[in-house]
Short mmCIF file of C-alpha atoms and ligand atoms in Angstrom, two decimals:
data_model
loop_
_atom_site.label_atom_id
_atom_site.label_comp_id
_atom_site.label_asym_id
_atom_site.label_seq_id
_atom_site.Cartn_x
_atom_site.Cartn_y
_atom_site.Cartn_z
CA MET F 1 -3.17 -40.32 11.37
CA ARG F 2 -5.54 -38.32 13.61
CA PRO F 3 -4.47 -34.73 14.45
CA GLY F 4 -3.73 -35.93 18.01
CA ALA F 5 -1.08 -38.26 16.62
CA LEU F 6 0.65 -35.54 14.61
CA PRO F 7 3.69 -33.86 16.16
CA SER F 8 2.85 -30.67 18.03
CA ASP F 9 4.91 -27.48 18.08
CA GLY F 10 4.41 -27.56 21.85
CA ALA F 11 3.20 -23.97 22.15
CA PRO F 12 0.13 -23.30 24.36
CA ASP F 13 -0.77 -20.69 21.72
CA ALA F 14 1.54 -19.85 18.81
CA THR F 15 -0.16 -16.63 17.64
CA LEU F 16 2.71 -14.40 18.76
CA ALA F 17 5.22 -16.77 17.15
CA LEU F 18 3.27 -16.55 13.87
CA LEU F 19 3.41 -12.74 14.01
CA ARG F 20 7.12 -12.84 14.89
CA GLU F 21 8.13 -15.46 12.31
CA GLY F 22 5.68 -14.59 9.52
CA TYR F 23 6.30 -16.56 6.35
CA ARG F 24 8.79 -18.85 8.14
CA PHE F 25 6.26 -20.03 10.75
CA ILE F 26 5.06 -23.23 9.01
CA PRO F 27 8.18 -24.25 7.04
CA ASP F 28 10.58 -23.76 9.97
CA ARG F 29 8.40 -25.78 12.36
CA CYS F 30 8.02 -28.56 9.80
CA MET F 31 11.80 -28.63 9.36
CA ARG F 32 12.40 -28.67 13.12
CA LEU F 33 9.87 -31.43 13.73
CA GLY F 34 10.95 -33.45 10.66
CA THR F 35 7.42 -33.55 9.25
CA ASP F 36 5.17 -31.98 6.61
CA ALA F 37 2.28 -31.56 9.11
CA PHE F 38 2.01 -30.50 12.74
CA ARG F 39 -0.54 -29.42 15.33
CA THR F 40 -0.60 -26.01 16.89
CA ARG F 41 -3.00 -23.51 18.44
CA LEU F 42 -3.52 -20.07 16.86
CA MET F 43 -5.80 -17.35 18.24
CA GLY F 44 -7.07 -19.92 20.73
CA ARG F 45 -8.09 -22.42 18.00
CA LYS F 46 -6.57 -25.81 17.26
CA ALA F 47 -4.98 -25.87 13.81
CA VAL F 48 -3.21 -28.42 11.61
CA CYS F 49 -0.50 -26.81 9.47
CA LEU F 50 0.91 -28.49 6.38
CA THR F 51 3.73 -27.66 3.99
CA GLY F 52 4.27 -29.17 0.52
CA GLY F 53 2.19 -31.27 -1.85
CA ARG F 54 0.02 -33.12 0.70
CA GLY F 55 -1.36 -29.85 2.07
CA ILE F 56 -1.86 -28.36 -1.39
CA ARG F 57 -3.71 -31.48 -2.56
CA LEU F 58 -5.88 -31.30 0.58
CA LEU F 59 -6.92 -27.66 0.10
CA TYR F 60 -7.16 -27.82 -3.69
CA GLY F 61 -8.56 -31.29 -4.29
CA ALA F 62 -10.15 -33.02 -1.32
CA ASP F 63 -13.90 -33.01 -0.65
CA GLY F 64 -15.37 -31.98 2.69
CA LEU F 65 -13.60 -28.60 3.08
CA THR F 66 -14.82 -25.03 3.03
CA ARG F 67 -13.06 -21.64 3.14
CA ARG F 68 -15.81 -20.33 5.44
CA GLY F 69 -14.61 -19.72 8.98
CA ALA F 70 -10.97 -20.26 7.98
CA MET F 71 -9.73 -16.64 7.93
CA PRO F 72 -9.64 -14.10 10.76
CA PRO F 73 -12.60 -11.69 10.22
CA THR F 74 -10.50 -8.60 9.44
CA VAL F 75 -8.46 -10.48 6.82
CA LEU F 76 -11.68 -11.82 5.28
CA ARG F 77 -13.38 -8.40 5.22
CA LEU F 78 -10.36 -6.65 3.66
CA LEU F 79 -9.72 -9.37 1.07
CA GLN F 80 -12.38 -11.72 -0.35
CA ASP F 81 -15.22 -10.72 2.02
CA LYS F 82 -18.43 -12.52 2.98
CA GLY F 83 -20.58 -13.74 0.11
CA SER F 84 -17.64 -13.87 -2.33
CA VAL F 85 -16.77 -16.72 -4.68
CA GLN F 86 -14.04 -17.82 -2.26
CA GLN F 87 -16.66 -18.45 0.44
CA LEU F 88 -18.78 -20.71 -1.79
CA ASP F 89 -18.53 -24.49 -2.15
CA GLY F 90 -19.48 -27.17 -4.68
CA ALA F 91 -21.87 -26.33 -7.52
CA ALA F 92 -22.50 -22.76 -6.30
CA HIS F 93 -18.74 -22.13 -6.33
CA ARG F 94 -18.25 -23.57 -9.80
CA HIS F 95 -21.13 -21.50 -11.21
CA ARG F 96 -19.77 -18.20 -9.79
CA LYS F 97 -16.18 -19.17 -10.64
CA ALA F 98 -17.16 -19.57 -14.30
CA LEU F 99 -17.88 -15.82 -14.33
CA PHE F 100 -14.33 -15.04 -13.11
CA MET F 101 -12.79 -17.50 -15.56
CA ALA F 102 -14.73 -15.94 -18.45
CA VAL F 103 -13.87 -12.36 -17.50
CA LEU F 104 -10.22 -12.98 -16.58
CA VAL F 105 -8.92 -15.98 -18.47
CA GLU F 106 -10.96 -16.63 -21.59
CA GLU F 107 -11.18 -13.06 -22.87
CA ASP F 108 -8.71 -10.26 -23.55
CA ALA F 109 -8.54 -8.88 -20.00
CA ALA F 110 -4.82 -9.62 -19.68
CA GLU F 111 -3.93 -7.93 -22.97
CA ARG F 112 -6.10 -4.86 -22.33
CA LEU F 113 -4.86 -4.37 -18.78
CA ALA F 114 -1.21 -4.86 -19.78
CA GLU F 115 -1.50 -2.39 -22.68
CA ALA F 116 -3.16 0.27 -20.52
CA PHE F 117 -0.76 -0.26 -17.63
CA GLY F 118 2.27 -0.06 -19.95
CA ARG F 119 1.06 3.18 -21.49
CA VAL F 120 -0.01 4.97 -18.30
CA TRP F 121 2.90 3.82 -16.12
CA THR F 122 5.54 4.75 -18.71
CA ALA F 123 4.05 8.25 -19.04
CA ARG F 124 3.87 8.71 -15.26
CA LEU F 125 7.43 7.53 -14.66
CA CYS F 126 8.77 9.82 -17.39
CA ASP F 127 6.80 12.81 -16.13
CA GLU F 128 7.97 12.40 -12.57
CA GLY F 129 11.58 11.35 -13.28
CA GLU F 130 11.71 9.39 -10.02
CA ALA F 131 9.46 6.81 -8.41
CA ASN F 132 8.70 4.46 -5.59
CA VAL F 133 7.87 1.38 -7.67
CA LEU F 134 5.51 -0.22 -5.14
CA ALA F 135 3.48 2.96 -4.61
CA GLU F 136 3.47 4.16 -8.24
CA ALA F 137 2.74 0.79 -9.83
CA SER F 138 -0.07 0.10 -7.34
CA ASP F 139 -1.71 3.48 -7.87
CA THR F 140 -1.42 3.17 -11.66
CA LEU F 141 -2.92 -0.32 -11.50
CA ALA F 142 -5.82 1.03 -9.43
CA GLN F 143 -6.60 3.61 -12.12
CA VAL F 144 -6.21 1.12 -14.98
CA ALA F 145 -8.25 -1.59 -13.19
CA CYS F 146 -11.17 0.79 -12.55
CA GLU F 147 -11.17 1.95 -16.20
CA TRP F 148 -10.95 -1.63 -17.52
CA ALA F 149 -13.82 -2.71 -15.26
CA GLY F 150 -15.99 0.02 -16.83
CA PHE F 151 -15.95 2.85 -14.27
CA ASP F 152 -15.61 6.45 -15.35
CA GLN F 153 -13.26 9.20 -14.17
CA SER F 154 -15.37 9.85 -11.04
CA ILE F 155 -14.14 6.46 -9.76
CA SER F 156 -10.78 5.91 -11.52
CA GLY F 157 -9.74 9.55 -10.92
CA ASP F 158 -10.54 9.45 -7.19
CA ALA F 159 -7.14 9.29 -5.45
CA ALA F 160 -8.68 8.38 -2.07
CA LEU F 161 -10.55 5.46 -3.62
CA ARG F 162 -7.36 4.25 -5.33
CA LYS F 163 -5.49 4.48 -2.02
CA ALA F 164 -8.24 2.45 -0.31
CA LEU F 165 -7.85 -0.26 -2.97
CA VAL F 166 -4.10 -0.41 -2.28
CA GLU F 167 -4.67 -0.63 1.47
CA MET F 168 -7.12 -3.54 1.27
CA SER F 169 -4.25 -5.92 0.45
CA ALA F 170 -1.46 -4.01 2.20
CA ARG F 171 -3.27 -3.98 5.56
CA ALA F 172 -4.76 -7.48 5.43
CA GLY F 173 -1.99 -9.12 7.46
CA SER F 174 -1.86 -6.62 10.33
CA VAL F 175 -4.06 -5.72 13.26
CA GLY F 176 -4.60 -2.35 14.92
CA PRO F 177 -6.00 1.10 14.21
CA GLY F 178 -4.57 1.22 10.65
CA THR F 179 -6.47 -1.95 9.75
CA MET F 180 -9.72 -0.60 11.21
CA ALA F 181 -9.28 2.62 9.21
CA ALA F 182 -8.70 0.55 6.05
CA LEU F 183 -11.93 -1.35 6.76
CA LEU F 184 -13.88 1.91 7.09
CA ARG F 185 -12.38 3.20 3.85
CA ARG F 186 -13.39 -0.08 2.17
CA ARG F 187 -17.00 0.49 3.25
CA ARG F 188 -16.87 3.95 1.64
CA VAL F 189 -15.54 2.48 -1.61
CA GLU F 190 -18.32 -0.14 -1.57
CA ARG F 191 -20.94 2.62 -1.33
CA GLN F 192 -19.28 4.60 -4.17
CA LEU F 193 -19.18 1.53 -6.44
CA ALA F 194 -22.80 0.60 -5.62
CA ARG F 195 -23.92 4.11 -6.64
CA ALA F 196 -21.98 3.84 -9.92
CA LEU F 197 -23.44 0.46 -10.98
CA PRO F 198 -26.52 1.77 -12.88
CA GLY F 199 -24.35 3.95 -15.16
CA LEU F 200 -21.93 1.19 -16.26
CA PRO F 201 -21.59 0.64 -20.03
CA GLU F 202 -23.08 -2.50 -21.56
CA GLY F 203 -20.72 -5.53 -21.59
CA CYS F 204 -17.97 -4.10 -19.35
CA PRO F 205 -16.55 -6.49 -16.69
CA ALA F 206 -18.20 -4.73 -13.71
CA ARG F 207 -21.60 -4.76 -15.43
CA ARG F 208 -21.18 -8.43 -16.28
CA VAL F 209 -20.67 -9.11 -12.57
CA ALA F 210 -23.64 -6.92 -11.60
CA THR F 211 -25.96 -8.68 -14.06
CA PHE F 212 -24.65 -12.20 -13.41
CA GLU F 213 -27.56 -14.49 -12.56
CA GLU F 214 -27.78 -17.08 -9.84
CA ASP F 215 -31.00 -19.05 -9.34
CA GLY F 216 -32.66 -16.92 -12.03
CA ALA F 217 -31.90 -13.52 -10.42
CA PRO F 218 -28.97 -11.10 -10.69
CA LEU F 219 -26.53 -10.98 -7.76
CA ALA F 220 -27.64 -8.76 -4.87
CA THR F 221 -25.93 -5.33 -5.13
CA LYS F 222 -23.87 -6.02 -1.99
CA THR F 223 -22.55 -9.31 -3.44
CA ALA F 224 -21.92 -7.73 -6.86
CA VAL F 225 -19.83 -4.99 -5.25
CA VAL F 226 -17.86 -7.58 -3.24
CA GLU F 227 -17.09 -9.46 -6.46
CA ILE F 228 -16.22 -6.28 -8.39
CA LEU F 229 -13.75 -5.54 -5.60
CA ASN F 230 -12.44 -9.09 -6.10
CA LEU F 231 -11.47 -7.96 -9.60
CA LEU F 232 -10.09 -4.52 -8.71
CA ARG F 233 -8.23 -5.20 -5.43
CA PRO F 234 -6.03 -8.09 -6.63
CA ILE F 235 -5.12 -6.29 -9.87
CA VAL F 236 -3.81 -3.47 -7.67
CA ALA F 237 -1.96 -6.04 -5.54
CA VAL F 238 0.11 -7.09 -8.58
CA GLY F 239 2.05 -3.87 -7.81
CA ARG F 240 3.74 -5.87 -5.05
CA TYR F 241 5.06 -8.45 -7.52
CA ILE F 242 6.20 -5.56 -9.72
CA ALA F 243 8.15 -4.14 -6.75
CA PHE F 244 9.72 -7.57 -6.20
CA LEU F 245 10.73 -7.86 -9.86
CA ALA F 246 12.18 -4.33 -9.79
CA ARG F 247 14.16 -5.39 -6.70
CA THR F 248 15.58 -8.36 -8.63
CA LEU F 249 16.57 -6.03 -11.48
CA ALA F 250 18.24 -3.79 -8.89
CA VAL F 251 20.22 -6.46 -7.03
CA GLU F 252 21.08 -8.52 -10.14
CA PRO F 253 21.43 -5.72 -12.75
CA GLU F 254 22.68 -8.08 -15.46
CA TRP F 255 19.02 -9.08 -15.94
CA GLN F 256 18.23 -5.60 -17.29
CA GLN F 257 20.45 -6.19 -20.31
CA THR F 258 19.33 -9.81 -20.80
CA LEU F 259 15.65 -8.90 -20.72
CA SER F 260 15.91 -5.73 -22.81
CA CYS F 261 15.51 -7.75 -26.00
CA ALA F 262 14.06 -11.00 -24.61
CA ASP F 263 10.90 -12.59 -26.01
CA ARG F 264 7.66 -13.12 -24.07
CA VAL F 265 8.57 -16.68 -23.02
CA ASP F 266 11.90 -15.64 -21.46
CA ILE F 267 10.33 -12.63 -19.72
CA GLU F 268 7.58 -14.86 -18.35
CA GLN F 269 10.11 -17.32 -16.96
CA PHE F 270 11.88 -14.46 -15.19
CA CYS F 271 8.52 -13.32 -13.76
CA GLU F 272 7.57 -16.84 -12.67
CA GLU F 273 10.83 -17.17 -10.72
CA VAL F 274 10.06 -13.79 -9.11
CA ARG F 275 6.64 -15.17 -8.11
CA ARG F 276 8.27 -18.32 -6.71
CA GLN F 277 10.69 -16.41 -4.51
CA SER F 278 8.51 -13.50 -3.44
CA PRO F 279 6.83 -13.71 -0.05
CA PHE F 280 3.29 -12.68 -0.93
CA PHE F 281 0.38 -14.95 0.05
CA PRO F 282 1.84 -16.88 3.01
CA MET F 283 -0.78 -19.60 3.50
CA VAL F 284 -4.39 -20.52 2.82
CA GLY F 285 -6.88 -21.86 5.34
CA ALA F 286 -9.89 -24.16 5.23
CA MET F 287 -12.27 -25.91 7.66
CA THR F 288 -13.38 -29.51 7.35
CA THR F 289 -17.17 -29.81 7.10
CA ARG F 290 -17.11 -33.54 7.94
CA LYS F 291 -14.55 -36.24 8.73
CA VAL F 292 -11.88 -36.13 6.03
CA SER F 293 -9.34 -38.88 5.30
CA HIS F 294 -6.52 -37.58 3.15
CA GLU F 295 -3.21 -39.31 2.40
CA GLY F 296 -2.79 -40.76 5.88
CA LEU F 297 -4.41 -37.83 7.71
CA ASP F 298 -7.72 -38.42 9.49
CA LEU F 299 -9.24 -35.03 10.23
CA PRO F 300 -12.39 -34.65 12.35
CA SER F 301 -15.26 -32.40 11.28
CA GLY F 302 -14.63 -28.75 12.17
CA GLN F 303 -10.82 -29.01 11.93
CA TRP F 304 -8.98 -25.84 10.89
CA VAL F 305 -6.20 -26.58 8.39
CA LEU F 306 -3.58 -24.21 7.00
CA ALA F 307 -1.58 -24.99 3.86
CA ASP F 308 1.77 -23.28 3.44
CA LEU F 309 2.20 -21.53 0.07
CA TRP F 310 5.46 -19.62 0.47
CA GLY F 311 7.30 -22.45 2.26
CA THR F 312 6.12 -24.88 -0.41
CA LEU F 313 7.63 -22.57 -3.04
CA GLN F 314 10.98 -22.72 -1.19
CA SER F 315 11.11 -26.54 -0.95
CA GLN F 316 14.61 -28.01 -1.49
CA GLU F 317 13.20 -31.12 -3.16
CA ALA F 318 10.90 -29.35 -5.62
CA PHE F 319 13.24 -26.40 -6.30
CA PRO F 320 16.92 -27.34 -5.81
CA LEU F 321 18.95 -24.43 -4.35
CA PRO F 322 15.70 -22.53 -3.67
CA ASN F 323 17.49 -19.38 -2.48
CA GLN F 324 19.08 -18.94 -5.90
CA PHE F 325 17.19 -16.87 -8.45
CA HIS F 326 17.04 -19.18 -11.45
CA PRO F 327 14.47 -18.58 -14.22
CA GLY F 328 15.80 -21.71 -15.97
CA ARG F 329 13.45 -23.74 -13.74
CA GLN F 330 10.89 -23.15 -16.50
CA LEU F 331 7.93 -22.65 -14.19
CA SER F 332 4.59 -21.57 -15.59
CA TRP F 333 1.06 -20.96 -14.36
CA ARG F 334 0.02 -22.67 -17.60
CA HIS F 335 1.21 -26.05 -16.23
CA PRO F 336 -0.34 -26.28 -12.76
CA ASN F 337 1.48 -28.49 -10.31
CA GLU F 338 1.36 -28.94 -6.55
CA ASP F 339 4.74 -27.29 -5.86
CA PHE F 340 4.52 -24.08 -7.87
CA VAL F 341 1.63 -22.49 -5.99
CA PRO F 342 2.14 -18.71 -5.62
CA GLN F 343 -1.59 -18.17 -6.26
CA GLY F 344 -2.88 -21.54 -5.06
CA GLY F 345 -2.92 -25.01 -6.63
CA GLY F 346 -5.17 -27.35 -8.59
CA ASP F 347 -7.47 -26.48 -11.48
CA ALA F 348 -8.59 -22.84 -11.37
CA ALA F 349 -12.02 -23.61 -12.89
CA THR F 350 -13.04 -26.12 -10.23
CA THR F 351 -10.95 -25.35 -7.11
CA HIS F 352 -10.22 -22.11 -5.25
CA ARG F 353 -7.03 -21.56 -7.26
CA CYS F 354 -6.67 -17.93 -8.31
CA PRO F 355 -8.28 -17.06 -11.65
CA GLY F 356 -5.97 -14.03 -11.98
CA GLU F 357 -2.66 -15.63 -12.94
CA ARG F 358 -2.90 -14.81 -16.64
CA VAL F 359 -3.57 -11.17 -15.77
CA THR F 360 -0.79 -11.17 -13.15
CA LEU F 361 1.80 -12.46 -15.62
CA ALA F 362 0.71 -10.04 -18.35
CA LEU F 363 1.09 -7.07 -15.99
CA MET F 364 4.45 -8.27 -14.69
CA THR F 365 5.64 -8.79 -18.28
CA ALA F 366 4.56 -5.23 -19.16
CA ALA F 367 6.53 -3.92 -16.17
CA VAL F 368 9.68 -5.82 -17.23
CA ARG F 369 9.36 -4.42 -20.76
CA ILE F 370 9.15 -0.89 -19.36
CA LEU F 371 11.96 -1.22 -16.82
CA CYS F 372 14.34 -3.07 -19.17
CA GLY F 373 13.38 -1.93 -22.65
CA ARG F 374 11.75 1.48 -22.56
CA LEU F 375 13.36 3.43 -19.74
CA SER F 376 16.74 3.99 -18.22
CA TRP F 377 16.95 4.72 -14.51
CA ASP F 378 19.34 5.03 -11.60
CA LEU F 379 19.14 3.43 -8.22
CA PRO F 380 19.56 5.80 -5.27
CA GLU F 381 20.92 4.53 -1.95
CA GLN F 382 18.12 2.56 -0.25
CA ASN F 383 17.20 -0.44 1.85
CA LEU F 384 16.02 -3.31 -0.38
CA ASP F 385 15.75 -5.85 2.46
CA VAL F 386 12.57 -7.88 2.69
CA ALA F 387 11.34 -8.59 6.23
CA LEU F 388 9.71 -12.02 6.35
CA ASN F 389 7.68 -11.18 9.44
CA ARG F 390 5.59 -8.55 7.64
CA MET F 391 2.64 -10.04 5.77
CA PRO F 392 2.33 -9.17 2.98
CA ALA F 393 6.05 -8.47 2.63
CA ALA F 394 7.69 -5.94 0.33
CA PRO F 395 11.17 -4.53 -0.29
CA GLU F 396 11.72 -2.09 2.59
CA SER F 397 12.14 0.99 0.37
CA GLY F 398 9.38 0.01 -2.07
CA VAL F 399 12.24 0.19 -4.69
CA LEU F 400 13.18 3.79 -5.42
CA LEU F 401 14.22 4.81 -8.93
CA SER F 402 15.70 8.15 -9.93
CA GLY F 403 16.85 9.84 -13.15
CA ILE F 404 14.13 8.06 -15.16
CA ARG F 405 14.39 8.79 -18.90
CA ARG F 406 12.97 7.26 -22.07
CA LEU F 407 15.63 5.14 -23.75
CA ASP F 408 14.66 6.44 -27.21
CA ALA F 409 15.21 9.99 -25.90
CA LEU F 410 18.83 9.07 -25.14
CA SER F 411 19.78 8.01 -28.65
C1 HEM J 7 -1.46 -10.08 -7.00
C2 HEM J 7 -1.15 -11.31 -7.14
C3 HEM J 7 -2.12 -12.36 -6.65
C4 HEM J 7 -1.93 -13.24 -5.64
C5 HEM J 7 -0.68 -13.41 -4.79
C6 HEM J 7 -3.15 -14.02 -5.54
C7 HEM J 7 -3.31 -15.07 -4.66
C8 HEM J 7 -4.45 -15.84 -4.60
C9 HEM J 7 -4.58 -17.06 -3.84
C10 HEM J 7 -3.49 -17.71 -3.01
C11 HEM J 7 -5.84 -17.51 -4.00
C12 HEM J 7 -6.43 -18.80 -3.44
C13 HEM J 7 -7.23 -18.55 -2.17
C14 HEM J 7 -7.77 -19.85 -1.61
O1 HEM J 7 -7.33 -20.92 -1.98
O2 HEM J 7 -8.64 -19.77 -0.72
C15 HEM J 7 -6.53 -16.56 -4.85
C16 HEM J 7 -7.85 -16.64 -5.19
C17 HEM J 7 -8.50 -15.67 -5.92
N1 HEM J 7 -7.91 -14.65 -6.62
FE1 HEM J 7 -5.97 -14.19 -6.64
N2 HEM J 7 -4.04 -13.57 -6.46
C18 HEM J 7 -3.46 -12.56 -7.18
C19 HEM J 7 -4.00 -11.91 -8.26
C20 HEM J 7 -5.31 -11.97 -8.61
C21 HEM J 7 -5.91 -11.22 -9.68
C22 HEM J 7 -5.15 -10.31 -10.64
C23 HEM J 7 -7.26 -11.47 -9.62
C24 HEM J 7 -8.37 -10.92 -10.45
C25 HEM J 7 -8.29 -9.85 -11.20
C26 HEM J 7 -7.49 -12.41 -8.54
C27 HEM J 7 -8.72 -12.88 -8.12
C28 HEM J 7 -8.89 -13.94 -7.25
C29 HEM J 7 -10.20 -14.52 -6.93
C30 HEM J 7 -11.56 -14.03 -7.41
C31 HEM J 7 -9.93 -15.61 -6.08
C32 HEM J 7 -10.96 -16.56 -5.44
C33 HEM J 7 -11.05 -17.82 -6.28
C34 HEM J 7 -11.93 -18.90 -5.68
O3 HEM J 7 -12.21 -18.90 -4.48
O4 HEM J 7 -12.32 -19.78 -6.45
N3 HEM J 7 -6.29 -12.68 -7.96
N4 HEM J 7 -5.66 -15.57 -5.23
#
C-alpha cells in the first residue's frame, strides 16, 4: 500500500496536535482510524506514523532507511548529534556500534556504574535527609558517569557541567529559549571534554572512544566528544526511570516490602514493567533512502516514517490490561521482541537498538535496592501525576522523599 492509500488523520498540519497530545498522538490516531499506520503532516513535512510490530520491524530490520534527516535539528543536537553512531548506516554503523557494545554490554560497565551509584546516592540521601528523586538521582548519575568514563574531579565535580548533562535529555522535547540555552551549555561541555581528552587514563571508556580507529585513523576530536556524550548523557537520563520506579513504590507501597528481600530476577521484572509503562522515548524516526516495500507498505524514496515506542508498549494485544502494573509479564531486555521496545527493537549489535539496556537495568536495580532495602523514607504531600503531553515526561513533583534514614540505623 502506497502512503497515499493509507488513511490520513485529515489535519493540514498536525504539529500542534502532536505537542498537545504528546505520547498519545500516534496510538490514539491509530485507534480512531482503525489502523496501525496513517499519513499526516508534521512541521510541514509528510510523515507516515506506525504503531506496533510492523513499524518496529521497519525501523529495526528493513533495508533502505537512515536516521539522518529524521529528527528536528534541536532534538538531534541535544541528543545523539551529528556524526554520532545513530547517524551512521550499514558497515560504518556496525563498526562504530561494536565500540558501544564492547564498552557497555560485554564488559563490567553495568556492575561498576551500579556499585558507584548505589554507594554515592545512599550517602547523599542520608546526608540530606530529604530528596527530589529525579533531580538527585540524575545529578548523582552525572557524577558517577563522568568518573566511570575516566574524567577527574575537574569534570565530575563541576555542578554546572552535571546540570548541562541533565538538561540535554530533559530539554530535548521542547522548543524555546530554555532549549537554546541548553544547546549553548552543551557546546561549553563539549569544549571542556575536548580539553580533558589528553589527560585521560589508559583504558578508560572515554579514552577508548577517543582512540577508536575508523579507516586507520582515530575519531576526530569533535566526533569523539559527541560519542563520549552519548555515553554520559543517557546514563544521566536513567534518573528519569528511577523517578518513575520511585513513583510506583509511592503509589503502590506494598512493593517496598515485597522488594526489600527480593532477588535480582524479581527486582529486574519490577524494573522492566516500570520501563514498559513509563512514558520516556515517545517515538523514533527514519527516512527512506530508496523505495522500500515492507509488509504491505510501499514507501517512496525520501519518506519520513515515525515508529511509536510508547504506544506499542501499551498495546492491548501484546500486554493484556496494559494500564495495570504487573511485573508477572516477565519482560526482559535479554529477550528482544518487537512489542517490548522501551529502548528500541531488534538486535542491538546490528540495528539502532539502544546498547545501554544492561546499564539501565543495573542502575534501576541499584535504586530499588536502596529505596526498598537500605533506607526508610516518608512521602510528603505532592503531585505524582504524569502529564503525557510533556516529552520526556516525569512525575510532576519529581518524587519528593522526606525523613530519609538508614534502615540499619533504626534497629
Ligand atoms: C535512560 C534510558 C534510555 C532510553 C529511554 C534510551 C532509548 C534509546 C532509544 C529508543 C534508542 C534507539 C534510537 C533509534 O532507533 O534511532 C537508543 C539508542 C542509543 N542509546 Fe539509549 N536509551 C537509554 C539509555 C542509554 C544508555 C544508558 C546508554 C549508554 C550509556 C545509551 C546509549 C545509546 C546509544 C549510543 C544509542 C544509539 C545506538 C545506534 O544508533 O545504534 N542509551 N536509546
